[in-house]
Each structure stands twice: as C-alpha cells, then as structure tokens.
Coordinates of C-alpha atoms in Angstrom, one line a residue:
Chain A
M1 CA 0.0 0.0 0.0
K2 CA 1.1 3.6 -0.8
G3 CA 1.0 5.9 2.2
I4 CA 1.4 5.4 5.9
E5 CA 0.1 2.3 7.6
I6 CA -0.2 2.2 11.3
K7 CA -0.7 -1.3 12.7
G8 CA -1.5 -2.4 16.3
I9 CA 0.2 0.6 18.0
S10 CA 0.0 0.6 21.8
K11 CA 1.8 2.9 24.2
T12 CA 1.7 3.1 28.0
F13 CA 3.2 5.9 30.1
K14 CA 3.8 4.7 33.6
D15 CA 0.3 3.8 34.7
T16 CA -1.5 5.5 31.8
K17 CA -2.5 3.6 28.7
A18 CA -2.1 6.3 26.0
L19 CA -2.8 4.2 22.9
A20 CA -4.4 0.8 22.7
D21 CA -4.1 -1.2 19.5
V22 CA -4.4 1.7 17.0
N23 CA -4.8 0.8 13.3
L24 CA -5.0 3.5 10.7
Q25 CA -4.1 4.3 7.1
L26 CA -3.1 7.7 5.9
E27 CA -3.2 7.9 2.1
E28 CA -1.1 10.1 -0.2
G29 CA -2.4 13.6 -0.9
K30 CA -5.3 13.7 1.5
I31 CA -6.1 16.1 4.3
Y32 CA -7.0 14.4 7.6
G33 CA -8.6 15.8 10.8
L34 CA -7.3 14.0 13.9
L35 CA -9.8 14.9 16.6
G36 CA -10.0 14.0 20.2
R37 CA -10.4 15.5 23.7
N38 CA -7.5 16.6 25.8
G39 CA -5.5 13.5 26.8
A40 CA -7.2 11.2 24.2
G41 CA -3.8 10.2 22.6
K42 CA -3.6 12.5 19.5
S43 CA -0.1 13.9 20.3
T44 CA 1.2 10.5 21.3
L45 CA 0.1 9.0 18.0
L46 CA 1.7 11.9 16.0
N47 CA 4.9 11.6 18.0
I48 CA 5.1 7.9 17.4
I49 CA 4.5 8.3 13.6
N50 CA 7.3 10.8 13.5
N51 CA 9.7 8.8 15.6
R52 CA 9.8 11.3 18.4
I53 CA 8.8 8.6 20.9
F54 CA 8.7 4.8 20.5
Q55 CA 5.6 2.6 20.7
D56 CA 5.5 -0.4 23.0
E57 CA 3.8 -2.5 20.3
G58 CA 2.9 -2.3 16.6
T59 CA 4.5 -0.9 13.5
V60 CA 4.4 2.3 11.3
T61 CA 5.3 1.9 7.7
L62 CA 5.6 4.3 4.7
D63 CA 5.0 2.6 1.4
G64 CA 5.8 -0.6 3.1
E65 CA 9.1 0.6 4.7
P66 CA 9.3 0.8 8.5
V67 CA 9.5 4.3 9.7
K68 CA 11.3 3.6 13.0
E69 CA 14.8 5.2 12.9
N70 CA 14.7 5.3 9.1
E71 CA 16.2 8.7 8.1
Q72 CA 15.3 8.2 4.5
V73 CA 11.6 7.8 5.3
L74 CA 11.5 10.4 8.1
S75 CA 13.0 13.1 5.8
R76 CA 9.6 12.9 4.0
F77 CA 7.7 13.8 7.2
F78 CA 7.4 17.1 9.0
L79 CA 5.7 17.4 12.4
V80 CA 4.7 20.7 14.0
N81 CA 3.8 20.4 17.6
E82 CA 4.0 22.1 21.0
N83 CA 7.7 21.0 21.5
N84 CA 10.3 23.5 20.4
L85 CA 13.2 21.5 19.1
Y86 CA 15.2 24.5 18.0
P87 CA 18.4 25.2 19.9
E88 CA 18.4 28.0 22.5
G89 CA 19.0 31.3 20.9
M90 CA 18.3 30.3 17.3
K91 CA 16.8 33.0 15.2
V92 CA 13.9 32.5 12.7
K93 CA 16.2 33.1 9.7
E94 CA 18.7 30.6 11.1
A95 CA 15.9 28.0 11.4
F96 CA 15.0 28.5 7.8
F97 CA 18.7 28.0 6.8
W98 CA 18.7 24.8 8.8
G99 CA 15.4 23.8 7.3
K100 CA 16.9 24.1 3.8
E101 CA 19.9 22.0 4.8
F102 CA 17.7 19.2 6.1
Y103 CA 14.9 19.4 3.6
P104 CA 16.3 20.0 0.1
D105 CA 12.9 21.2 -1.3
F106 CA 12.5 23.9 1.4
D107 CA 11.3 27.0 -0.4
M108 CA 13.3 29.9 1.2
E109 CA 11.6 32.5 -1.0
Y110 CA 8.1 31.4 0.0
A111 CA 9.1 31.3 3.7
D112 CA 10.4 34.9 3.4
K113 CA 7.1 35.9 1.7
L114 CA 5.1 34.3 4.5
C115 CA 7.1 36.2 7.2
K116 CA 6.0 39.4 5.5
V117 CA 2.4 38.3 5.3
F118 CA 2.3 37.3 9.0
E119 CA 4.6 40.2 10.1
L120 CA 7.1 37.8 11.7
P121 CA 10.5 39.5 12.0
K122 CA 13.1 37.0 10.8
K123 CA 15.8 38.4 13.2
R124 CA 13.9 37.5 16.3
K125 CA 14.9 34.6 18.5
I126 CA 12.4 31.8 18.3
K127 CA 12.4 31.4 22.1
N128 CA 11.4 35.0 22.6
L129 CA 8.3 34.8 20.3
S130 CA 4.8 34.8 21.9
T131 CA 2.8 31.6 21.8
G132 CA 0.9 32.9 18.8
Y133 CA 4.1 33.9 16.9
Q134 CA 5.7 30.6 17.8
S135 CA 2.8 28.9 16.1
I136 CA 3.2 31.2 13.1
F137 CA 6.9 30.4 12.8
K138 CA 6.2 26.7 13.0
N139 CA 3.4 26.9 10.4
I140 CA 5.7 28.8 8.0
M141 CA 8.2 26.0 8.3
A142 CA 5.5 23.5 7.7
L143 CA 4.2 25.3 4.6
S144 CA 7.8 25.8 3.2
V145 CA 9.4 22.4 3.7
N146 CA 7.7 20.7 0.7
V147 CA 7.6 17.2 2.0
P148 CA 4.8 14.8 1.2
Y149 CA 3.6 14.2 4.8
V150 CA 2.9 17.2 7.1
F151 CA 1.6 16.7 10.6
L152 CA 0.1 19.7 12.4
D153 CA -0.6 19.2 16.1
E154 CA -2.8 22.2 17.1
P155 CA -1.3 24.6 14.5
V156 CA -3.5 27.5 15.5
L157 CA -2.5 27.5 19.2
G158 CA -2.6 31.1 20.4
L159 CA -3.5 32.5 16.9
D160 CA -6.1 35.3 16.6
A161 CA -9.1 34.7 14.3
Y162 CA -7.5 36.6 11.4
H163 CA -4.3 34.6 11.6
R164 CA -6.2 31.3 11.9
D165 CA -8.2 32.0 8.8
L166 CA -5.0 33.2 6.9
F167 CA -3.1 30.1 7.8
Y168 CA -5.9 27.7 6.6
R169 CA -6.3 29.7 3.4
L170 CA -2.6 29.4 2.7
L171 CA -2.6 25.7 3.5
I172 CA -5.5 25.1 1.0
E173 CA -3.7 27.2 -1.6
K174 CA -0.6 25.2 -1.2
Y175 CA -2.5 21.9 -1.3
A176 CA -4.4 22.9 -4.4
Q177 CA -1.1 23.6 -6.3
N178 CA 0.4 20.3 -5.4
P179 CA -1.5 17.9 -3.1
F180 CA 0.3 16.4 -0.1
T181 CA -0.9 14.5 3.0
V182 CA -1.8 16.8 5.9
V183 CA -2.9 15.5 9.3
I184 CA -4.4 18.4 11.4
S185 CA -5.2 18.0 15.1
T186 CA -7.1 20.9 16.6
H187 CA -9.8 21.7 19.2
L188 CA -11.3 24.4 16.9
L189 CA -13.4 22.0 14.8
E190 CA -15.6 24.4 13.1
E191 CA -12.6 26.0 11.4
V192 CA -11.4 22.8 9.8
T193 CA -14.8 21.3 8.8
N194 CA -14.4 22.6 5.3
I195 CA -10.8 21.7 5.0
V196 CA -10.5 18.1 6.0
E197 CA -11.5 15.3 3.7
H198 CA -11.3 12.5 6.2
V199 CA -11.9 12.5 10.0
V200 CA -10.3 10.3 12.6
I201 CA -11.7 10.6 16.1
I202 CA -9.7 9.2 19.0
K203 CA -11.1 8.6 22.4
N204 CA -9.2 7.1 25.4
G205 CA -6.4 5.9 23.2
Q206 CA -8.7 4.2 20.7
I207 CA -9.9 5.2 17.3
I208 CA -13.7 5.4 17.4
K209 CA -14.4 7.0 14.0
D210 CA -12.4 6.8 10.8
E211 CA -14.6 8.0 7.9
S212 CA -14.7 10.6 5.2
R213 CA -15.9 13.9 6.4
D214 CA -19.0 13.7 4.1
D215 CA -20.0 10.3 5.5
I216 CA -19.6 11.6 9.0
L217 CA -21.6 14.7 8.4
N218 CA -24.3 12.7 6.5
G219 CA -24.8 10.7 9.7
G220 CA -26.8 13.6 11.1
Y221 CA -28.5 16.9 10.1
C222 CA -29.5 20.3 11.3
V223 CA -32.9 21.9 11.3
S224 CA -33.2 25.7 11.5
G225 CA -36.1 28.1 11.6
P226 CA -38.2 30.1 14.0
A227 CA -37.9 28.6 17.5
A228 CA -41.6 27.7 17.8
L229 CA -41.6 25.7 14.6
V230 CA -38.3 24.0 15.4
N231 CA -39.5 23.1 18.9
A232 CA -42.6 21.5 17.3
Y233 CA -40.4 19.5 14.9
I234 CA -38.1 18.1 17.6
S235 CA -40.9 17.0 20.0
G236 CA -40.4 13.3 20.5
R237 CA -37.0 13.3 18.7
E238 CA -33.6 13.1 20.3
T239 CA -31.4 16.1 19.6
I240 CA -27.7 16.3 20.3
G241 CA -27.4 20.0 20.6
E242 CA -28.9 23.4 19.7
D243 CA -28.0 27.0 19.0
T244 CA -30.2 30.1 19.1
I245 CA -29.6 33.5 17.4
G246 CA -32.4 35.9 18.0
G247 CA -35.6 34.1 17.5
L248 CA -34.0 31.5 15.2
K249 CA -33.1 28.1 16.4
T250 CA -30.9 25.4 15.0
V251 CA -31.0 21.9 16.3
Y252 CA -28.7 19.0 15.6
L253 CA -30.1 15.4 15.2
L254 CA -28.6 12.0 14.3
G255 CA -30.0 10.0 11.4
R256 CA -31.7 11.2 8.3
P257 CA -34.4 13.9 8.1
D258 CA -38.0 13.3 7.0
D259 CA -38.6 13.5 3.2
V260 CA -41.0 16.4 3.7
L261 CA -40.5 19.1 6.3
P262 CA -43.0 21.6 7.7
D263 CA -42.9 24.9 5.9
G264 CA -40.5 27.5 7.4
L265 CA -37.9 24.9 8.4
E266 CA -34.5 24.5 6.7
I267 CA -32.4 21.4 6.6
S268 CA -28.6 21.7 6.5
S269 CA -25.7 19.4 7.1
M270 CA -24.4 18.3 10.4
N271 CA -22.0 20.4 12.5
L272 CA -18.8 18.6 13.2
Q273 CA -18.3 20.2 16.6
K274 CA -21.7 19.0 17.8
L275 CA -21.2 15.5 16.5
F276 CA -17.8 15.4 18.1
I277 CA -19.2 16.4 21.5
Q278 CA -21.9 13.7 21.2
L279 CA -19.3 11.0 20.3
T280 CA -16.6 12.0 22.9
G281 CA -18.6 13.7 25.7
V282 CA -18.2 12.6 29.2
Chain B
M1 CA -9.3 55.3 43.7
K2 CA -9.9 51.7 44.7
G3 CA -8.6 49.2 42.1
I4 CA -5.8 49.2 39.7
E5 CA -4.8 52.4 37.9
I6 CA -2.6 52.2 34.9
K7 CA -1.2 55.6 33.8
G8 CA 0.9 56.5 30.7
I9 CA 2.5 53.1 30.3
S10 CA 4.9 52.8 27.4
K11 CA 7.3 50.0 26.5
T12 CA 9.6 49.4 23.6
F13 CA 11.4 46.1 22.9
K14 CA 14.5 46.9 20.7
D15 CA 12.9 48.5 17.6
T16 CA 9.3 47.5 18.5
K17 CA 6.9 49.8 20.3
A18 CA 4.9 47.3 22.3
L19 CA 2.8 49.8 24.3
A20 CA 2.3 53.5 23.7
D21 CA 0.8 55.7 26.5
V22 CA -1.7 53.1 27.9
N23 CA -4.2 54.4 30.4
L24 CA -6.7 52.1 32.0
Q25 CA -8.6 51.5 35.2
L26 CA -9.4 48.0 36.5
E27 CA -12.1 48.1 39.2
E28 CA -12.6 45.8 42.2
G29 CA -14.9 42.8 41.6
K30 CA -15.3 43.1 37.8
I31 CA -14.6 40.8 34.9
Y32 CA -12.7 42.3 32.0
G33 CA -12.0 41.0 28.6
L34 CA -8.7 42.2 27.2
L35 CA -8.9 41.7 23.5
G36 CA -6.4 42.2 20.7
R37 CA -4.7 40.6 17.7
N38 CA -1.5 38.6 18.0
G39 CA 1.3 41.1 18.8
A40 CA -1.1 43.9 19.9
G41 CA 0.5 44.3 23.4
K42 CA -1.9 42.3 25.6
S43 CA 0.7 40.1 27.2
T44 CA 3.2 42.9 27.6
L45 CA 0.5 44.9 29.5
L46 CA -0.3 42.0 31.8
N47 CA 3.3 41.3 32.5
I48 CA 3.9 45.0 33.4
I49 CA 0.9 45.1 35.8
N50 CA 2.3 41.9 37.4
N51 CA 5.8 43.2 37.7
R52 CA 7.2 40.5 35.4
I53 CA 8.7 43.1 33.1
F54 CA 9.3 46.8 33.7
Q55 CA 7.7 49.7 31.7
D56 CA 9.8 52.4 30.2
E57 CA 7.4 55.1 31.3
G58 CA 4.2 55.4 33.4
T59 CA 2.9 53.9 36.6
V60 CA 0.7 51.1 37.9
T61 CA -0.9 51.5 41.3
L62 CA -3.3 49.4 43.4
D63 CA -5.6 51.5 45.7
G64 CA -3.1 54.3 45.2
E65 CA 0.0 52.2 46.1
P66 CA 2.7 51.7 43.5
V67 CA 2.8 48.0 42.3
K68 CA 6.5 48.0 41.1
E69 CA 8.5 45.8 43.3
N70 CA 5.9 46.0 46.1
E71 CA 5.5 42.5 47.5
Q72 CA 2.6 43.5 49.7
V73 CA 0.6 44.6 46.7
L74 CA 1.8 41.9 44.4
S75 CA 0.7 39.1 46.8
R76 CA -2.9 40.2 45.9
F77 CA -2.3 39.5 42.2
F78 CA -2.1 36.2 40.3
L79 CA -1.1 36.0 36.7
V80 CA -1.6 32.9 34.5
N81 CA 0.3 33.1 31.2
E82 CA 2.3 31.1 28.7
N83 CA 5.4 31.2 30.9
N84 CA 6.0 28.4 33.2
L85 CA 7.7 29.7 36.3
Y86 CA 7.7 26.4 38.2
P87 CA 11.0 24.8 38.8
E88 CA 12.1 22.0 36.5
G89 CA 10.8 18.7 37.9
M90 CA 8.1 20.2 40.2
K91 CA 5.0 18.1 40.5
V92 CA 1.4 19.4 40.5
K93 CA 0.9 18.7 44.2
E94 CA 4.2 20.4 45.1
A95 CA 3.0 23.5 43.2
F96 CA -0.1 23.5 45.3
F97 CA 1.9 23.3 48.5
W98 CA 4.1 26.2 47.2
G99 CA 0.9 28.1 46.3
K100 CA -0.4 27.7 49.9
E101 CA 2.9 29.0 51.3
F102 CA 2.8 32.1 49.2
Y103 CA -0.9 32.8 49.1
P104 CA -2.4 32.2 52.6
D105 CA -5.9 31.9 51.3
F106 CA -5.0 29.2 48.8
D107 CA -7.8 26.6 49.0
M108 CA -6.1 23.2 48.9
E109 CA -9.3 21.2 49.2
Y110 CA -10.8 23.1 46.2
A111 CA -7.6 22.5 44.2
D112 CA -7.8 18.8 44.9
K113 CA -11.5 18.8 43.9
L114 CA -10.7 20.5 40.6
C115 CA -7.9 18.0 39.8
K116 CA -10.6 15.3 40.0
V117 CA -13.0 17.2 37.9
F118 CA -10.4 17.9 35.2
E119 CA -8.8 14.4 35.6
L120 CA -5.3 16.0 36.3
P121 CA -3.1 13.5 38.1
K122 CA -1.4 15.4 41.0
K123 CA 1.7 13.3 40.9
R124 CA 2.6 14.3 37.4
K125 CA 5.5 16.7 36.7
I126 CA 4.2 20.1 35.4
K127 CA 6.8 20.1 32.6
N128 CA 5.6 16.8 31.3
L129 CA 1.9 17.9 30.9
S130 CA 0.5 18.5 27.4
T131 CA -0.2 22.1 26.5
G132 CA -3.9 21.5 27.3
Y133 CA -3.1 20.0 30.7
Q134 CA -0.6 22.8 31.5
S135 CA -3.5 25.2 31.0
I136 CA -5.7 23.2 33.2
F137 CA -3.0 23.1 35.9
K138 CA -2.5 26.9 35.8
N139 CA -6.3 27.5 35.8
I140 CA -6.7 25.3 38.9
M141 CA -4.0 27.5 40.6
A142 CA -5.8 30.6 39.5
L143 CA -9.2 29.4 40.8
S144 CA -7.7 28.3 44.1
V145 CA -5.4 31.1 45.2
N146 CA -8.2 33.4 46.3
V147 CA -6.6 36.7 45.7
P148 CA -8.6 39.8 44.6
Y149 CA -7.0 40.3 41.2
V150 CA -6.6 37.4 38.8
F151 CA -5.1 37.8 35.3
L152 CA -5.7 35.1 32.7
D153 CA -3.6 35.4 29.6
E154 CA -5.2 32.9 27.1
P155 CA -6.4 30.5 29.8
V156 CA -8.0 28.1 27.4
L157 CA -4.8 27.5 25.3
G158 CA -4.9 23.9 24.0
L159 CA -8.2 23.1 25.9
D160 CA -10.9 21.0 24.2
A161 CA -14.4 22.5 23.9
Y162 CA -15.6 20.6 27.0
H163 CA -12.8 21.8 29.1
R164 CA -13.1 25.3 27.9
D165 CA -16.8 25.4 28.9
L166 CA -16.1 23.7 32.2
F167 CA -13.4 26.2 33.1
Y168 CA -15.6 29.2 32.3
R169 CA -18.5 27.7 34.3
L170 CA -16.2 27.2 37.4
L171 CA -14.9 30.7 37.1
I172 CA -18.4 32.2 37.0
E173 CA -19.4 30.0 40.0
K174 CA -16.4 31.2 42.0
Y175 CA -17.1 34.8 41.0
A176 CA -20.7 34.5 42.0
Q177 CA -19.8 33.3 45.5
N178 CA -17.3 36.1 46.1
P179 CA -16.6 38.6 43.3
F180 CA -13.0 39.4 42.4
T181 CA -11.4 41.2 39.6
V182 CA -10.6 38.9 36.6
V183 CA -8.9 40.1 33.4
I184 CA -9.2 37.5 30.6
S185 CA -7.3 37.7 27.4
T186 CA -8.3 35.3 24.7
H187 CA -8.7 34.8 21.0
L188 CA -11.9 32.8 21.3
L189 CA -14.2 35.8 21.8
E190 CA -17.5 34.1 21.4
E191 CA -16.9 32.0 24.5
V192 CA -16.3 35.0 26.8
T193 CA -19.0 37.3 25.4
N194 CA -21.4 36.3 28.2
I195 CA -18.8 36.3 30.9
V196 CA -17.1 39.6 30.6
E197 CA -18.7 42.8 31.9
H198 CA -16.3 45.2 30.4
V199 CA -14.2 45.0 27.2
V200 CA -10.8 46.6 26.6
I201 CA -9.5 46.3 23.0
I202 CA -5.9 47.0 22.3
K203 CA -4.4 47.5 18.8
N204 CA -0.8 48.2 18.0
G205 CA 0.0 49.0 21.7
Q206 CA -2.9 51.4 22.1
I207 CA -6.3 51.1 23.7
I208 CA -8.9 51.7 21.1
K209 CA -12.0 50.6 23.1
D210 CA -12.7 50.6 26.8
E211 CA -16.4 50.2 27.4
S212 CA -18.9 48.0 29.1
R213 CA -19.8 44.9 27.1
D214 CA -23.4 46.1 26.8
D215 CA -22.4 49.5 25.4
I216 CA -20.1 47.8 22.9
L217 CA -22.7 45.2 21.8
N218 CA -25.4 48.0 21.6
G219 CA -23.2 49.7 19.0
G220 CA -24.3 47.3 16.5
Y221 CA -27.0 44.6 15.8
C222 CA -27.7 41.4 13.9
V223 CA -30.5 40.7 11.5
S224 CA -31.5 37.1 10.8
G225 CA -34.0 35.4 8.5
P226 CA -34.5 33.8 5.1
A227 CA -31.6 34.9 2.9
A228 CA -33.8 36.7 0.3
L229 CA -35.4 38.9 3.0
V230 CA -32.1 39.6 4.6
N231 CA -30.5 40.6 1.3
A232 CA -33.3 43.0 0.6
Y233 CA -32.9 44.5 4.1
I234 CA -29.2 45.1 3.7
S235 CA -29.4 46.6 0.2
G236 CA -27.8 50.0 0.6
R237 CA -26.5 49.4 4.1
E238 CA -23.0 48.6 5.2
T239 CA -22.6 45.2 6.8
I240 CA -19.5 44.1 8.7
G241 CA -20.1 40.4 8.4
E242 CA -22.5 37.6 7.7
D243 CA -23.2 33.9 8.4
T244 CA -25.3 31.5 6.5
I245 CA -26.9 28.2 7.7
G246 CA -29.0 26.5 5.1
G247 CA -31.2 29.1 3.6
L248 CA -31.1 31.3 6.7
K249 CA -28.7 34.3 6.9
T250 CA -27.5 36.5 9.7
V251 CA -25.8 39.8 8.9
Y252 CA -24.0 42.2 11.3
L253 CA -24.4 45.9 11.1
L254 CA -23.2 48.9 13.0
G255 CA -25.5 51.5 14.5
R256 CA -29.2 51.0 15.5
P257 CA -31.8 49.0 13.7
D258 CA -35.0 50.6 12.2
D259 CA -37.9 50.8 14.5
V260 CA -40.0 48.7 12.3
L261 CA -38.6 45.7 10.5
P262 CA -40.0 43.8 7.5
D263 CA -42.0 40.6 8.6
G264 CA -39.9 37.5 8.8
L265 CA -36.7 39.2 10.0
E266 CA -35.4 38.9 13.6
I267 CA -33.1 41.4 15.4
S268 CA -30.6 40.3 17.9
S269 CA -27.6 41.8 19.6
M270 CA -24.2 42.2 18.1
N271 CA -21.6 39.4 18.0
L272 CA -18.4 40.4 19.8
Q273 CA -16.2 38.5 17.4
K274 CA -17.6 40.3 14.3
L275 CA -17.2 43.7 15.9
F276 CA -13.7 42.9 17.0
I277 CA -12.7 41.9 13.5
Q278 CA -14.2 45.2 12.2
L279 CA -12.3 47.2 14.8
T280 CA -8.9 45.5 14.6
G281 CA -8.9 44.1 11.0
V282 CA -6.0 44.7 8.7

C-alpha cells in the first residue's frame, strides 16, 4: 500500500495507557482531521508516527518501509507540535537556513514571503516569540518544507481569528497547487470542517471513528427556523445540541431527516463540533 | 481610587513599540475581557501590571500604592500566562503546596477537587503535561489562590471544547460566591462574550476601546431570517459580516436598527467576534 500504515500501535506511560491497538491508514495527498479530547492520545500518536517517541507494540510503515529510525523515510515527514526543538538562541532566519539544509525542497523565497504576510520578524529569536508567533513560525516552516507528509498538532495555538483564517487559506492554496498529505489535530473543529476530507476521532487511546468527512456529516443533520416551529419538529425526537440566534433556532439530530419538512424549516448538514461532543462527551 | 490604575504606560522592545501611553482602570470585583490581535500588546501589559517586566514610562498603582517591586501589593495579584515559572521537575501537588505557602488563602481542598473534575493527576510533573493540561493546571492554581486580582492570559490555550466550557463555568461559579477582579485575554471571543462585563480592545499597543460589554454590543446589531429577505434589508446598508446556515442568513451591522422591520426578520444583539474583526482588522 502507498501511504502510511499504522498497525497495532500501543503505548503506556507509567500507569497511563495512552494508545491501545491503534490501526490507521493515511493515504497520499489527502487532508485528515485527527480529533480528540485533551488527553485522548492524539499527540502521542503523532509523536510515534514521527519517531519522536517509541511505541510499546505495533508498526508504522511508509509505502511498506518501516518508519522507525529510518532517516530516508523520516525526511519525507514534517511534524509541527508544542515542542520546540530549535536550539536555545536560534533565530527565525537561522531555522530557515537549517530547514533548507535538512529538507532540500525547502522554499526559502516562500518562507520569506510568509514572514512578511504574517509580520514575523526574521531576526527574532524563536524562544522570545509569543505563543501565537511561535505557532506562526512553525506553520511557516510546515508550509515551506515541501515534504509529502505534514503533521500539524494544534497549528492555530494562540493565533487570533484573522491569523487562523489566513493560515488555513494558505494551506489550502498550497495543497491545491500540489496535493500532499496533511494531518491536522485541533480543538477548533468548526474552522477545519471545510478543509479536512477525512476525519479520525480518537477517544481514550482508541480510534472510534475513521470515515470521510462527508460520511460523518451525513450521519446527522441540522434543522433551522423560527424557534416555535423547530420546537414542534423536535418534539419526540432526540437532539444532540442546539444554538439560538435571536428568534431563530438550529437543532442537531442524528440519522436522516424526513422527506417532507414543515414549511418554514430549513435542513442543512451536520456540524462537526456538535457531533464530536456527542461522540466523545463525558 | 480603589482598584488598579494604569497611567501613561509605554514599553519598547528593541525596535518594536509594544505599548504607547496606555491608560486604564481596573475596578474591584469586575470581569474584564482584554482583546487584541497577535502582537497587539496584551501580554506585555499583563506582564507589566504583574511586575514580570518593567515599563519604560508610566505607573501602575493598586488602591493608590505603586505596584512596582511592592511584595505587599503583588501578593494580591495572580497571573496565568504562557510562561512556566515552576522549577524543573516540580509536580502538580508540590506547586499546590508552594501556592499555599505564598498565598495564605489558597484553597487546597478546592484545588484537589478541581484535579478530580479535570482528571489532572497530582503526581505528574508540570513540565511533562501537554499544552492543554498545562493550561488546566494553571487555571486550577488561579481558581484556588483566592486573591482579589486574577489575570488570565489565554487560559484556554490547548483546551478542548468541553474543558473550555467547564473552566468558564467554574470561574463564574467562583465569582458569584465572592466577586473578584478577573482580566481575561483570549482569541476565542464568542466563548467569553457572556462572561465579561467590560471590554478593553488593544491595537498596535494602544487602547482603542474601553467600554462595558453592553455598550459595545449595543453599538451594532444582527438581522436574521431567510436569505432573500435579509439581502433585501441590507441593500444600501454597510454590513460588517455575515453567516449562513442552510437558507437562513445572519448579517452584522453597526448603528441602531430601524424601529419597524419587515416581517420574517429577527433582530438580535451584536456578536463580539464580528465587531472585534471590524475594529482591529488589517
């Protein structure tokens, strides 16, 4: 099989089972959302795939080749996460230089351009950047390395709404020019709903959902309209959430809607955030 | 004056003007939202108030007493931010013990209870916690210290939706029992709209808005309804944003609505996030 194959991965930290028999395939050129509550095991899985920590059991392969301690394979991966692996005192522009050394296809011109777009001064030390600007720096690296597998563990940590939107737009632009595999882990689900093609949900170290976004969203629906009409519609049905703006109400339901709806009600597709809460809630 | 008074604060880092003549009052027992884009100066201001860095110009006083290097005054403040000031290797339970030493009103029983609620193991080293659990740990400290001024610089960094909601509910519960001053800085504005009483917006190191939440939200309004009706209503008016769910549309406008609206349209109050983007956008 082409792509990444994760087979039977388990990992325990002291008395905590972080991952339990995880099986997953990540295909070439596809954008994945890796979703889960705090502590579900997302970061552990990404760290194992990227050889940052070792599994207790199981294997990760790329195009059939084991990933573990395989420099050839790992040079095709790039992981952005909360850890700062850059040496104390290293400046942004030095990190770009290092990036180019390690990743031959690193696009220095594009990285420079993104620094201007995000107003990141290249002379600044990485360590002295705010949380938001550390995320920006790491995302610029991820967008510039030009490797076929990019893993983004909470890429919008500390970013304001404008910068979050800008980052996702640039990611999509890059992907459209030349598709690559992207695995995005985030707690701001609404912002990635339209970006991810495939959704993997992890709960207590186990994968509980591994489906295309469309299949997942088709598993439920939303009904919107004046509150009184919506309340009449949901009487006797089980809803999994609701939102109200002014006198308008939107409710979220599992299953498929009736073929004919009362006048004044609108059907739309499921909201990923609501579905996620339903699947992973406490 | 009772409370914190910030007068003429300026701060420059090398060639960057971080704050320029900032004047602000923070009253006793009030919840403030301190909002601004990445790099606007929010964290610098909070660090100066809390004596973590020094201003170039200006003064910060509490009840008329200078804050600078004043241990008596500073023991009434607690700042949660991205910096981890806890010694390498310190465990959660050790930090609680230290908290109790420094803050006599630290509520150990409550801190223990919150660890259970958030499933934070007290034996873990702070440094080894994930970004989300580091935020949880710091928030538990902030909710347990019982000082009259608590500053939360992006308290929900890395938290999942459930934990964000839980934290804000606990904060409100605590505040309702015994009001204290809280200053919250966050990029997830929708989640604090109903919590903050007063909003301070900072842009390029200057305060551009310092008003009660209600006054700010009353400066604009939303109109919702079937898209065709909404489009007819906004024709010739300037909108600052819009959302669409199914065939229903919500638009955001500045000013006051007409006294009489066309049938089928609903008026509701302004959305803080939309207004913020309008005020701080690039």
